[in-house]
XYZ file of N, CA and C in Angstrom:
705
model
N 11.899 19.943 -20.392
C 11.922 18.332 -19.453
C 11.782 17.669 -20.450
N 12.567 16.609 -20.239
C 11.918 15.266 -21.078
C 10.849 14.585 -20.995
N 9.796 13.579 -21.374
C 8.808 13.101 -20.834
C 9.238 12.008 -19.657
N 7.953 12.621 -19.075
C 7.449 12.814 -17.772
C 7.427 10.085 -17.404
N 7.255 10.061 -18.462
C 6.987 8.936 -18.395
C 7.537 7.775 -18.503
N 9.076 8.760 -18.978
C 10.743 7.314 -18.467
C 11.355 7.702 -17.614
N 11.092 8.500 -16.943
C 11.916 9.531 -15.616
C 12.233 8.601 -14.965
N 12.794 8.189 -14.178
C 12.221 7.316 -12.712
C 12.988 8.407 -11.643
N 12.086 8.339 -10.532
C 12.046 8.577 -9.829
C 13.648 8.194 -8.507
N 14.075 6.738 -8.945
C 15.720 6.909 -8.644
C 16.522 7.656 -9.254
N 15.988 8.149 -10.124
C 17.205 8.513 -10.777
C 17.313 10.070 -10.278
N 16.663 10.598 -9.985
C 16.611 12.099 -9.451
C 17.848 11.784 -8.720
N 18.370 13.897 -7.986
C 19.994 14.109 -8.031
C 19.325 14.933 -6.997
N 19.948 15.673 -5.974
C 20.212 16.610 -4.980
C 20.311 17.882 -5.665
N 19.865 18.951 -5.307
C 20.572 19.868 -5.715
C 21.584 20.376 -4.821
N 22.534 20.757 -5.496
C 23.897 21.411 -4.644
C 24.120 23.053 -4.726
N 23.953 22.953 -3.970
C 23.717 25.613 -4.395
C 25.627 25.483 -4.886
N 26.358 24.587 -4.661
C 27.667 25.003 -5.130
C 28.437 24.066 -6.025
N 27.704 23.462 -6.815
C 27.886 22.564 -7.917
C 27.349 21.528 -8.166
N 27.321 20.483 -8.941
C 26.225 19.770 -10.098
C 25.382 18.789 -8.738
N 24.301 18.625 -9.578
C 23.502 17.783 -8.312
C 23.866 16.526 -7.640
N 23.540 16.201 -7.314
C 24.192 14.639 -6.116
C 23.199 13.521 -6.283
N 23.384 12.950 -6.655
C 23.270 11.656 -6.864
C 22.596 10.968 -5.046
N 21.805 10.253 -5.851
C 21.295 9.178 -4.375
C 21.893 8.507 -3.793
N 22.092 8.370 -2.211
C 22.857 7.964 -1.999
C 21.933 5.506 -1.556
N 22.843 4.775 -1.954
C 22.010 3.132 -1.482
C 21.537 2.961 -0.251
N 21.113 3.572 0.652
C 20.997 2.795 1.752
C 20.730 1.032 2.430
N 20.268 0.876 1.353
C 20.561 -0.158 1.683
C 21.721 -1.447 2.442
N 20.755 -2.390 3.177
C 22.116 -2.101 4.689
C 21.387 -4.187 4.257
N 22.388 -4.643 5.161
C 22.466 -6.568 5.777
C 22.234 -6.432 7.409
N 21.256 -6.913 7.801
C 21.237 -7.041 9.294
C 21.179 -8.814 9.804
N 22.291 -9.378 10.653
C 22.213 -10.612 10.549
C 21.209 -10.947 11.518
N 20.830 -10.244 12.461
C 20.056 -9.664 13.343
C 19.280 -9.014 14.249
N 18.495 -9.092 14.553
C 17.734 -7.467 14.843
C 17.425 -8.226 16.142
N 16.986 -6.894 17.230
C 16.575 -6.738 18.394
C 14.572 -7.140 19.119
N 14.259 -6.632 18.231
C 12.800 -7.897 18.228
C 11.964 -7.357 16.222
N 11.579 -8.231 16.080
C 10.665 -8.336 15.755
C 8.909 -8.408 15.637
N 7.908 -7.597 15.878
C 6.624 -8.536 15.642
C 6.686 -8.163 14.112
N 5.095 -9.335 13.875
C 4.703 -9.275 12.311
C 2.834 -8.996 13.113
N 2.071 -8.161 11.991
C 1.308 -8.284 12.327
C 0.432 -8.098 11.182
N -0.447 -8.843 11.844
C -2.130 -9.509 9.972
C -2.894 -8.902 9.816
N -3.567 -7.717 11.791
C -4.813 -7.853 11.741
C -5.418 -6.915 12.909
N -6.065 -6.473 13.089
C -5.976 -4.729 14.135
C -5.069 -4.141 13.977
N -4.426 -3.376 12.237
C -3.330 -2.369 12.118
C -3.853 -1.212 12.987
N -4.674 -0.737 12.910
C -4.881 0.742 13.260
C -4.226 1.471 13.937
N -4.532 0.392 15.991
C -4.673 0.386 17.084
C -3.198 -0.018 17.486
N -2.718 -1.385 16.495
C -1.010 -1.394 16.430
C -0.327 0.057 16.236
N -0.564 0.750 14.877
C -0.326 1.415 14.879
C 0.143 2.735 15.667
N -1.519 3.419 15.259
C -1.361 4.143 17.531
C -0.699 3.873 19.001
N -0.849 2.702 19.010
C -0.060 2.620 19.879
C 1.761 2.925 19.597
N 2.295 2.785 19.058
C 3.248 2.810 18.008
C 3.913 3.536 17.978
N 3.497 4.765 17.615
C 3.498 6.161 17.128
C 3.406 6.610 18.682
N 2.184 6.622 20.326
C 2.116 7.064 20.712
C 3.534 6.146 21.622
N 3.928 5.465 21.693
C 5.096 4.747 22.673
C 7.193 6.046 22.242
N 7.058 6.540 21.026
C 7.640 7.544 20.598
C 7.823 9.338 20.613
N 8.860 9.922 20.460
C 8.896 11.241 20.663
C 9.093 11.479 19.730
N 9.132 11.179 18.318
C 9.187 11.404 16.780
C 8.999 10.737 16.332
N 7.671 11.271 14.721
C 8.257 9.459 14.177
C 8.644 10.398 12.344
N 8.903 9.938 11.788
C 9.797 9.873 10.894
C 9.654 9.412 9.366
N 8.935 9.869 8.135
C 8.193 8.531 7.751
C 8.087 8.831 5.858
N 8.309 7.995 5.279
C 7.310 7.824 3.773
C 6.404 7.489 3.498
N 5.314 7.253 3.209
C 3.906 6.385 3.252
C 3.660 7.372 2.176
N 3.343 6.044 0.965
C 2.625 6.719 -0.515
C 1.240 7.041 0.383
N 0.135 6.399 1.086
C -1.090 6.710 1.472
C -1.420 7.616 2.714
N -1.141 8.508 3.293
C -1.378 8.410 4.015
C -2.731 9.401 4.801
N -3.809 8.892 4.829
C -5.323 9.623 4.666
C -6.052 8.473 6.278
N -5.850 8.220 6.979
C -6.924 8.091 8.338
C -6.564 8.518 9.038
N -7.414 9.089 8.765
C -7.749 10.724 9.759
C -6.898 10.409 11.277
N -8.542 9.201 11.659
C -7.681 8.743 13.118
C -6.142 8.747 13.506
N -5.672 8.173 12.930
C -3.910 7.859 12.936
C -3.562 9.190 13.048
N -3.989 9.951 11.603
C -3.252 12.069 11.768
C -3.026 12.228 13.184
N -4.328 12.145 13.787
C -4.876 12.818 14.480
C -3.922 12.149 15.673
N -3.099 10.570 15.949
C -2.570 10.650 17.115
C -1.120 10.779 16.961
N -1.097 11.544 16.047
C 0.469 12.026 15.570
C 0.365 13.634 16.231
N -1.005 14.465 16.850
C -0.194 14.984 18.011
C 0.465 15.798 19.281
N 0.650 16.675 18.965
C 2.137 16.161 20.148
C 3.150 15.703 20.107
N 3.892 15.474 18.883
C 5.181 14.502 18.964
C 5.430 15.306 17.135
N 7.030 15.090 17.970
C 7.713 16.139 16.921
C 7.640 14.208 15.196
N 6.978 15.968 13.950
C 5.924 14.920 12.376
C 7.048 15.763 11.949
N 6.973 14.547 10.761
C 7.737 14.245 9.210
C 7.427 13.504 8.827
N 6.244 13.731 7.719
C 6.470 12.643 6.386
C 6.329 13.112 5.181
N 6.719 12.823 4.115
C 6.044 12.426 3.090
C 5.099 11.451 2.005
N 5.061 12.111 1.485
C 3.275 11.561 1.248
C 4.300 11.857 -0.470
N 3.193 11.027 -1.159
C 3.152 10.988 -2.889
C 2.473 11.670 -3.832
N 3.167 12.430 -3.765
C 2.341 13.895 -4.720
C 1.221 13.743 -5.917
N 1.159 12.282 -6.358
C 0.338 12.873 -7.228
C -1.534 12.288 -6.360
N -1.906 11.929 -5.202
C -3.007 11.362 -4.880
C -2.590 11.785 -2.985
N -1.963 13.007 -2.584
C -2.452 13.182 -0.422
C -3.618 13.923 -0.835
N -4.362 14.026 -1.805
C -5.442 14.882 -1.059
C -6.475 14.026 -2.226
N -6.046 12.465 -1.823
C -7.258 11.607 -2.191
C -8.031 11.771 -1.277
N -9.722 11.482 -1.449
C -10.247 11.532 -0.591
C -9.828 9.952 0.391
N -9.987 9.487 1.721
C -10.603 7.980 1.978
C -11.779 8.133 2.308
N -12.415 6.772 2.622
C -13.457 6.341 1.456
C -15.257 6.786 1.843
N -14.983 7.476 3.430
C -15.861 9.089 4.061
C -15.330 9.996 4.264
N -14.254 10.466 3.236
C -13.838 11.256 3.707
C -13.651 12.472 2.833
N -13.339 13.858 2.808
C -13.593 14.691 1.730
C -11.926 15.039 1.567
N -11.730 16.303 0.560
C -10.841 16.911 0.552
C -10.118 17.549 1.512
N -10.684 18.824 1.950
C -11.415 19.397 3.135
C -11.059 18.597 4.428
N -11.631 17.861 4.487
C -10.376 16.732 6.076
C -10.173 17.263 5.805
N -8.850 15.608 4.669
C -8.332 15.312 5.007
C -6.970 16.965 5.405
N -7.125 17.643 4.657
C -6.151 18.950 4.244
C -6.522 19.557 5.554
N -7.919 19.664 6.934
C -8.273 20.029 7.836
C -7.216 19.232 9.122
N -6.770 17.694 8.464
C -6.446 16.672 9.492
C -4.875 17.108 10.168
N -4.291 17.285 7.833
C -2.966 17.509 7.716
C -2.198 18.101 8.736
N -3.091 19.455 9.427
C -3.327 21.206 9.081
C -3.636 20.532 10.525
N -3.523 20.043 11.059
C -3.526 20.634 12.963
C -2.020 19.516 13.150
N -1.866 19.015 12.817
C -0.377 18.228 13.554
C 0.667 18.899 12.841
N 1.637 20.042 14.898
C 2.432 20.722 14.425
C 4.214 19.720 14.214
N 4.179 20.505 12.994
C 5.323 19.464 13.351
C 6.441 19.774 14.278
N 6.839 20.697 14.995
C 7.493 20.887 15.943
C 9.478 20.629 15.069
N 9.636 20.560 14.552
C 10.849 20.218 13.519
C 11.503 20.735 12.479
N 13.156 21.272 13.317
C 13.915 22.738 12.177
C 14.821 21.538 11.236
N 15.435 21.581 10.355
C 16.932 20.707 10.137
C 16.945 20.840 10.517
N 16.687 21.540 11.225
C 19.270 21.151 12.289
C 18.936 20.481 13.026
N 20.310 19.627 12.576
C 20.178 18.889 13.776
C 19.155 17.588 13.565
N 19.147 17.066 12.251
C 18.447 15.861 12.502
C 19.034 14.957 11.589
N 18.953 13.617 11.345
C 19.728 12.114 10.704
C 19.623 13.142 9.301
N 20.922 12.502 8.602
C 20.798 12.240 7.903
C 20.962 13.642 6.269
N 20.917 13.304 5.952
C 21.174 13.632 4.022
C 20.201 15.714 4.773
N 18.835 15.886 4.324
C 18.061 16.870 5.177
C 18.989 18.029 5.713
N 20.446 17.657 6.517
C 20.733 18.353 7.667
C 21.154 19.463 6.826
N 21.358 19.038 5.989
C 22.666 20.188 5.424
C 22.128 20.729 4.040
N 20.465 21.171 4.219
C 19.806 21.721 3.169
C 19.319 22.836 3.271
N 19.810 22.947 2.961
C 19.520 24.855 2.615
C 19.949 25.937 4.059
N 21.261 25.890 4.188
C 21.338 26.054 5.828
C 20.783 28.199 6.486
N 20.349 28.497 4.773
C 20.264 29.672 4.821
C 19.287 30.185 5.071
N 17.878 28.396 4.834
C 16.518 29.857 4.671
C 15.773 29.481 6.146
N 14.607 30.119 6.133
C 13.985 28.576 7.542
C 13.777 27.855 7.586
N 14.867 27.494 8.332
C 15.093 25.170 9.108
C 13.100 24.755 9.330
N 12.108 25.516 9.323
C 10.725 25.088 9.395
C 10.523 23.918 8.871
N 10.162 22.519 9.490
C 9.558 21.840 8.092
C 8.713 21.348 8.424
N 7.551 21.604 7.843
C 6.564 20.801 7.325
C 5.461 19.212 8.697
N 4.565 18.873 9.037
C 4.409 18.028 9.670
C 4.147 17.188 8.158
N 4.136 17.827 7.108
C 3.506 16.925 5.830
C 3.803 17.494 4.773
N 4.695 16.763 3.854
C 5.141 17.027 2.546
C 5.257 16.549 1.335
N 4.945 16.807 0.609
C 5.224 15.248 -0.587
C 6.148 15.131 -1.692
N 6.379 14.544 -2.285
C 7.788 13.478 -3.224
C 6.876 13.494 -5.468
N 7.260 13.171 -5.936
C 7.183 12.854 -7.246
C 5.877 13.361 -7.862
N 4.975 12.323 -8.313
C 4.514 12.778 -9.989
C 3.942 12.826 -9.763
N 3.072 14.030 -10.153
C 1.431 14.142 -9.365
C 0.556 14.015 -11.231
N 0.629 12.771 -11.516
C -0.150 11.726 -12.365
C -1.723 12.140 -13.108
N -1.083 13.488 -13.251
C -2.604 14.420 -13.843
C -2.921 14.034 -15.546
N -2.005 13.217 -16.620
C -2.992 12.329 -17.278
C -3.576 10.732 -17.304
N -3.482 10.997 -15.531
C -3.991 9.026 -15.259
C -3.616 8.217 -15.793
N -2.645 7.787 -15.868
C -2.387 6.576 -17.231
C -1.733 5.939 -15.667
N -2.251 4.129 -16.261
C -2.021 3.399 -15.546
C -1.346 2.250 -14.591
N 0.305 3.319 -15.591
C 1.250 2.969 -14.317
C 2.580 3.895 -14.679
N 3.122 5.059 -13.202
C 3.792 6.172 -13.636
C 4.610 5.529 -12.394
N 5.781 5.948 -12.017
C 6.984 5.726 -11.259
C 6.290 6.598 -9.628
N 5.585 6.302 -8.428
C 5.730 6.697 -7.009
C 6.245 6.751 -6.026
N 6.235 7.285 -5.468
C 6.949 6.918 -4.445
C 5.768 6.376 -2.808
N 6.371 5.688 -3.053
C 5.516 3.936 -2.683
C 5.897 3.534 -1.626
N 6.454 4.291 -0.811
C 6.951 3.565 1.034
C 5.595 3.770 1.931
N 6.367 3.260 1.933
C 5.248 2.505 3.635
C 5.716 2.155 4.994
N 7.218 3.439 5.394
C 7.371 2.683 5.927
C 7.564 4.797 7.381
N 7.560 3.750 9.150
C 7.085 5.551 9.254
C 8.682 5.050 10.634
N 9.221 5.799 11.142
C 10.276 5.275 12.072
C 10.270 5.878 13.367
N 10.295 6.067 14.717
C 10.338 6.158 15.536
C 11.276 6.120 16.652
N 10.993 7.213 17.479
C 13.063 7.467 18.361
C 12.667 7.958 19.608
N 13.347 8.586 19.820
C 14.430 9.411 21.287
C 14.421 10.339 21.035
N 13.522 11.012 21.224
C 14.804 12.790 21.329
C 15.276 13.198 22.177
N 17.254 12.967 21.844
C 17.353 13.245 23.920
C 18.125 15.133 23.421
N 18.639 15.112 24.854
C 18.720 16.563 24.401
C 19.569 16.612 26.010
N 21.373 17.662 25.608
C 22.124 17.639 25.751
C 22.217 18.460 26.809
N 23.072 18.866 28.120
C 23.686 19.961 29.338
C 22.912 21.140 28.681
N 23.389 21.352 27.619
C 23.578 22.743 26.991
C 22.936 22.543 25.640
N 22.211 21.422 25.795
C 20.553 22.615 24.902
C 20.791 21.706 24.186
N 21.631 21.517 23.626
C 21.440 20.585 21.851
C 20.424 19.162 21.543
N 19.677 19.518 21.117
C 18.163 17.863 20.323
C 19.517 17.232 19.578
N 19.059 16.209 19.650
C 19.884 14.887 19.371
C 18.644 13.563 19.389
N 18.281 13.128 17.807
C 17.686 11.778 17.649
C 18.038 10.944 17.653
N 17.281 10.023 18.666
C 17.563 8.743 18.270
C 16.870 7.346 17.830
N 17.523 6.715 16.344
C 15.959 6.134 16.268
C 16.336 4.572 16.339
N 15.416 4.512 16.075
C 14.607 2.602 17.691
C 13.757 1.895 17.164
N 12.541 2.574 16.000
C 12.041 1.129 15.944
C 11.190 1.663 14.363
N 10.997 0.592 13.963
C 10.339 0.762 12.072
C 9.081 0.549 12.413
N 8.513 0.722 11.474
C 7.107 0.177 11.338
C 7.444 1.026 9.662
N 6.483 -0.864 8.906
C 6.802 -1.315 7.776
C 5.555 -2.025 6.769
N 5.676 -1.813 5.917
C 4.875 -3.666 5.344
C 4.310 -2.616 4.586
N 2.842 -3.643 4.025
C 2.450 -3.436 2.385
C 1.278 -2.048 2.710
N 0.765 -1.747 4.230
C -0.385 -1.334 5.038
C -0.478 -0.461 4.204
N -1.253 -0.030 3.824
C -0.762 1.819 2.986
C -1.472 2.204 4.840
N -1.539 3.564 5.228
C -2.417 4.617 6.216
C -3.887 4.758 5.960
N -4.715 4.217 5.375
C -5.894 4.463 5.004
C -7.003 3.977 5.649
N -7.742 4.645 5.574
C -9.331 3.676 5.922
C -9.775 2.721 5.577
N -9.161 2.729 3.427
C -9.968 1.934 2.733
C -8.896 0.010 3.982
N -7.267 0.873 3.610
C -6.438 -0.334 4.530
C -6.831 -1.590 5.712
N -7.814 -0.755 5.730
C -8.691 -1.626 7.686
C -9.550 -3.177 6.608
N -9.408 -2.710 5.523
C -10.488 -3.989 5.287
C -9.633 -4.752 3.988
N -8.431 -4.972 3.658
C -7.889 -4.904 3.795
C -7.059 -6.987 4.508
N -6.419 -6.957 3.295
C -5.193 -8.582 4.097
C -4.229 -7.429 3.734
N -3.944 -7.226 4.727
C -2.341 -6.607 4.779
C -1.492 -6.941 5.956
N -0.206 -6.655 6.054
C 0.578 -6.490 6.710
C 2.136 -5.990 7.224
N 2.365 -6.492 8.120
C 2.970 -4.976 8.798
C 4.507 -5.748 9.592
N 5.094 -5.131 9.804
C 6.471 -5.688 10.643
C 6.730 -4.069 11.881
N 7.089 -4.281 13.058
C 7.404 -3.532 13.872
C 9.166 -4.153 14.321
N 9.549 -3.472 13.774
C 11.562 -3.940 14.079
C 11.709 -2.459 14.774
N 12.015 -3.485 16.220
C 13.050 -2.579 16.936
C 14.138 -2.488 17.178
N 15.166 -1.954 16.488
C 16.644 -2.010 16.276
C 17.215 -1.064 15.851
N 18.389 -0.200 16.577
C 19.102 0.901 15.602
C 19.520 1.632 14.700
N 19.751 0.165 14.111
C 20.634 0.320 13.068
C 19.669 0.050 12.450
N 18.666 -0.745 12.084
C 17.889 -1.169 10.844
C 16.922 0.164 11.297
N 16.430 0.736 12.045
C 16.056 2.565 11.836
C 16.620 3.519 11.544
N 18.517 3.514 11.625
C 19.010 3.886 10.964
C 19.028 4.159 9.895
N 19.498 3.047 8.945
C 19.110 3.104 8.028
C 18.246 3.652 7.378
N 16.304 2.957 7.940
C 15.500 3.309 7.797
C 15.158 5.153 8.277
N 15.698 5.683 8.800
C 15.927 6.952 8.487
C 16.586 8.705 7.954
N 17.622 7.489 7.234
C 18.928 8.136 6.348
C 18.467 8.001 4.799
N 17.497 6.832 4.659
C 16.059 7.219 4.254
C 14.883 7.542 3.310
N 14.824 8.312 5.178
C 14.016 9.022 4.913
C 14.731 10.624 4.540
N 15.386 10.815 5.095
C 15.577 12.321 5.084
C 16.340 12.375 4.076
N 16.621 11.842 3.114
C 17.216 11.732 1.355
C 15.506 12.023 1.106
N 14.833 11.740 0.893
C 13.546 11.826 0.697
C 13.142 12.832 0.947
N 12.844 13.541 1.967
C 12.998 15.046 2.700
C 13.844 15.761 1.778
N 15.049 15.884 1.437
C 15.616 16.393 1.386
C 15.327 16.893 -0.705
N 14.490 15.935 -1.048
C 13.631 16.018 -2.686
C 12.763 16.347 -2.899
N 11.778 16.729 -1.487
C 10.155 17.096 -1.131
C 9.800 18.471 -1.020
N 8.992 18.796 -1.375
C 8.493 19.601 -1.730
C 7.152 19.561 -1.299
N 6.564 21.315 -0.903
C 5.189 21.450 0.132
C 4.133 20.802 -0.714
N 2.795 20.951 -0.454
C 1.275 20.171 -0.886
C 1.314 21.124 -1.740
N 1.602 21.497 -2.898
C 0.846 22.372 -3.609
C 1.501 21.211 -4.847
N 0.610 22.246 -6.041
C 1.263 21.577 -7.936
C 1.703 22.582 -9.004
N 2.724 23.205 -8.139
C 3.282 24.410 -9.007
C 4.299 23.410 -10.214
N 4.851 22.146 -9.814
C 5.238 21.291 -10.585
C 4.502 19.951 -11.060
N 4.788 19.393 -12.151
C 3.731 18.193 -12.319
C 5.216 17.705 -12.039
N 5.973 17.482 -11.936
C 7.717 16.555 -11.159
C 7.890 16.384 -10.447
N 8.208 16.491 -9.859
C 9.005 16.124 -8.676
C 9.968 17.601 -8.420
N 9.780 18.437 -7.474
C 10.819 19.752 -7.789
C 11.576 19.981 -6.094
N 12.129 19.551 -5.849
C 13.002 19.931 -4.852
C 12.743 21.278 -4.423
N 12.542 21.644 -3.338
C 12.869 22.515 -2.570
C 13.943 23.759 -1.809
N 14.053 22.098 -2.083
C 16.535 22.662 -0.557
C 16.790 21.702 -1.848
N 18.428 22.892 -1.735
C 19.802 22.036 -1.639
C 20.422 21.776 -0.543
N 21.361 21.806 -1.223
C 22.530 20.390 -0.506
C 23.635 22.702 -0.391
N 23.951 22.709 0.626
C 24.405 24.599 0.631
C 24.149 25.514 1.922
N 23.176 26.333 0.857
C 22.531 27.943 1.109
C 22.171 28.285 0.215
């Protein structure tokens, strides 16, 4: 393994069972108009919980997701959230490692990779398709270096689950929550901003990026310091 300090998460490749690893897709997009945008500067927690309540599923990538009240609001939803590997067990202001683990464990994912949008739909199709509600990606900064590549995203995608006459499920991305706001207790004490973007095209771009990050993710453990994807394209 090369010196981890020289690596970039953007240079990661997705393992492929039938060939060389595949480079990441750039889902950057330009939208000249969107259906609705809500700007949030105050009362983030309540507005985020309302965002969650309005959707059947919540997918996303959030560096620090430690607000137990928001975690509890995910119960009953179809959930897949990727957190930063280094800090997923960093307790919030009044929390502990054990209480955060318990909060994560209280959220049942109800998700399988089959039929989900984007890259992760094609991963490890001969293995168990179940996906935990919380997984991680990135680097465990064991040496506590002040600057290191991180999964620093802060976005959630909400949407509707459509069921066809033959029972097939499809996921319809409808809205995005994003901005500087970390989903933590401490963020409520800080100057933060967030956007709620209600537009299917924008939501689709974000859900495709979430799916790609999910394809690179691993369970919440420290078996490897550096990102060690569990899934691979194909079997």
